[in-house]
Amino acid sequence: MLRTGALVALGGAAVPLAGCDLFDRGDDRSRGPDPLEPLAAESVALEARYRAAVAAAPDLTDRLTAIADAHRAHAEELRKVIGRPAPSGSPAAAPTLAATDPDGLVAELRQAEKQGRENAARACAAAPGERAALLGSIAAARATHVEALA
């Protein structure tokens, strides 16, 4: 009888404690958007632009595939840091590239990389220390991509 009373008392005490975030592990999925979401989405978009350029000008495959792969890897690493999968929804349509000739496609990609480099550098400067190394690496890779496309 005493055991039952003690278990009921403990059980009754545990319920209010659980409601006070005593057992909160910090894995609440309802938290707001992560500041890295735009950079992850941009990495996905950059990869898609490279893939579209390769489809439009197969002669650029050797030159552009490694950069597209790097953007995919960046998106994957950012998703790991964010701790959530990419937002669900309908898949994005293939990007429309303004240029059709290889030189124009490369120039368009170079401009997109410049903007991406600036965005990554800003994110790195604003990030807490545990995220700065990854963001610095992404900014450096994008700067390298700009030079590789010159």
Coordinates of C-alpha atoms in Angstrom, one line a residue:
M1 CA 0.0 0.0 0.0
L2 CA 2.8 2.4 0.9
R3 CA 4.6 1.5 -2.4
T4 CA 1.5 2.3 -4.4
G5 CA 1.0 5.6 -2.6
A6 CA 4.7 6.5 -3.2
L7 CA 4.5 5.6 -6.9
V8 CA 1.3 7.6 -7.3
A9 CA 2.9 10.6 -5.6
L10 CA 6.0 10.3 -7.7
G11 CA 4.0 9.9 -10.9
G12 CA 1.9 12.9 -10.0
A13 CA 5.0 14.9 -9.3
A14 CA 6.7 13.9 -12.5
V15 CA 3.8 15.1 -14.7
P16 CA 4.1 18.8 -13.7
L17 CA 7.8 18.7 -13.9
A18 CA 7.7 17.4 -17.5
G19 CA 5.5 20.3 -18.4
C20 CA 8.1 22.7 -16.9
D21 CA 10.8 21.7 -19.5
L22 CA 12.7 19.7 -16.9
F23 CA 13.0 16.9 -19.3
D24 CA 13.4 19.0 -22.5
R25 CA 16.2 17.7 -24.6
G26 CA 16.3 20.7 -26.9
D27 CA 15.0 18.7 -29.9
D28 CA 11.8 20.7 -30.4
R29 CA 11.1 20.8 -34.1
S30 CA 8.8 23.9 -33.8
R31 CA 11.7 26.3 -33.3
G32 CA 12.0 29.1 -35.8
P33 CA 14.0 29.1 -39.0
D34 CA 17.7 28.7 -38.6
P35 CA 19.8 31.6 -39.9
L36 CA 21.7 29.1 -42.2
E37 CA 18.5 28.1 -44.1
P38 CA 19.1 30.7 -46.8
L39 CA 22.7 29.6 -47.3
A40 CA 21.7 26.0 -47.5
A41 CA 19.0 26.9 -50.1
E42 CA 21.5 28.9 -52.0
S43 CA 23.9 26.0 -52.2
V44 CA 21.1 23.8 -53.6
A45 CA 20.2 26.5 -56.1
L46 CA 23.9 26.9 -57.2
E47 CA 24.2 23.2 -57.7
A48 CA 21.1 23.3 -59.9
R49 CA 22.4 26.1 -62.0
Y50 CA 25.6 24.2 -62.6
R51 CA 23.7 21.1 -63.6
A52 CA 21.5 23.2 -65.9
A53 CA 24.6 24.7 -67.5
V54 CA 26.1 21.3 -68.1
A55 CA 22.9 20.1 -69.7
A56 CA 22.9 23.2 -71.9
A57 CA 26.5 22.9 -72.9
P58 CA 27.9 19.4 -72.4
D59 CA 31.4 20.6 -73.3
L60 CA 31.5 22.2 -69.9
T61 CA 30.9 19.0 -68.0
D62 CA 34.6 18.5 -66.9
R63 CA 34.9 22.1 -65.8
L64 CA 31.6 22.4 -63.9
T65 CA 30.8 19.0 -62.4
A66 CA 33.2 19.3 -59.5
I67 CA 31.9 22.7 -58.6
A68 CA 28.3 21.4 -58.7
D69 CA 29.3 18.5 -56.5
A70 CA 31.0 20.9 -54.0
H71 CA 27.7 22.9 -53.7
R72 CA 25.8 19.7 -53.0
A73 CA 28.3 18.8 -50.3
H74 CA 27.9 22.3 -48.8
A75 CA 24.2 21.9 -48.7
E76 CA 24.4 18.5 -47.0
E77 CA 26.8 19.8 -44.4
L78 CA 24.7 22.9 -43.7
R79 CA 21.7 20.6 -43.3
K80 CA 23.6 18.6 -40.7
V81 CA 24.5 21.8 -38.8
I82 CA 20.9 23.0 -39.0
G83 CA 19.7 19.7 -37.7
R84 CA 16.6 19.5 -39.9
P85 CA 15.9 18.2 -43.4
A86 CA 15.3 20.7 -46.2
P87 CA 11.8 22.1 -46.1
S88 CA 9.4 19.8 -47.9
G89 CA 7.3 20.9 -50.8
S90 CA 7.2 20.6 -54.5
P91 CA 10.7 20.3 -56.0
A92 CA 12.0 23.5 -57.5
A93 CA 11.9 23.8 -61.2
A94 CA 15.1 23.7 -63.1
P95 CA 16.7 27.1 -63.2
T96 CA 16.4 29.2 -66.4
L97 CA 19.8 30.4 -67.5
A98 CA 19.9 33.6 -69.6
A99 CA 22.9 32.6 -71.6
T100 CA 23.0 29.7 -74.1
D101 CA 26.6 29.7 -75.3
P102 CA 29.4 28.2 -73.1
D103 CA 31.1 31.6 -72.5
G104 CA 27.9 33.2 -71.5
L105 CA 27.0 30.3 -69.2
V106 CA 30.3 30.5 -67.4
A107 CA 30.0 34.3 -67.0
E108 CA 26.5 33.8 -65.5
L109 CA 27.8 31.2 -63.1
R110 CA 30.7 33.4 -62.1
Q111 CA 28.3 36.2 -61.2
A112 CA 26.2 33.8 -59.2
E113 CA 29.3 32.6 -57.4
K114 CA 30.4 36.2 -56.6
Q115 CA 27.0 36.8 -54.9
G116 CA 27.2 33.4 -53.1
R117 CA 30.7 34.2 -51.9
E118 CA 29.5 37.5 -50.4
N119 CA 26.5 35.8 -48.8
A120 CA 28.7 33.1 -47.3
A121 CA 31.2 35.7 -46.0
R122 CA 28.4 37.6 -44.3
A123 CA 27.0 34.5 -42.7
C124 CA 30.5 33.5 -41.5
A125 CA 31.0 36.9 -39.9
A126 CA 27.7 36.7 -38.1
A127 CA 27.9 33.1 -37.0
P128 CA 28.8 31.8 -33.6
G129 CA 32.2 30.2 -33.3
E130 CA 31.0 26.6 -33.7
R131 CA 29.6 27.4 -37.1
A132 CA 32.3 29.8 -38.4
A133 CA 34.7 27.2 -39.5
L134 CA 32.2 25.6 -41.9
L135 CA 30.9 28.9 -43.2
G136 CA 34.5 30.2 -43.7
S137 CA 35.2 27.0 -45.7
I138 CA 32.2 27.6 -47.8
A139 CA 33.1 31.2 -48.4
A140 CA 36.6 30.2 -49.4
A141 CA 35.3 27.5 -51.8
R142 CA 33.0 30.0 -53.4
A143 CA 35.9 32.4 -53.9
T144 CA 37.9 29.6 -55.5
H145 CA 35.0 28.9 -57.8
V146 CA 34.9 32.5 -58.9
E147 CA 38.6 32.2 -59.8
A148 CA 38.1 28.8 -61.5
L149 CA 35.5 30.4 -63.7
A150 CA 37.6 33.3 -64.8

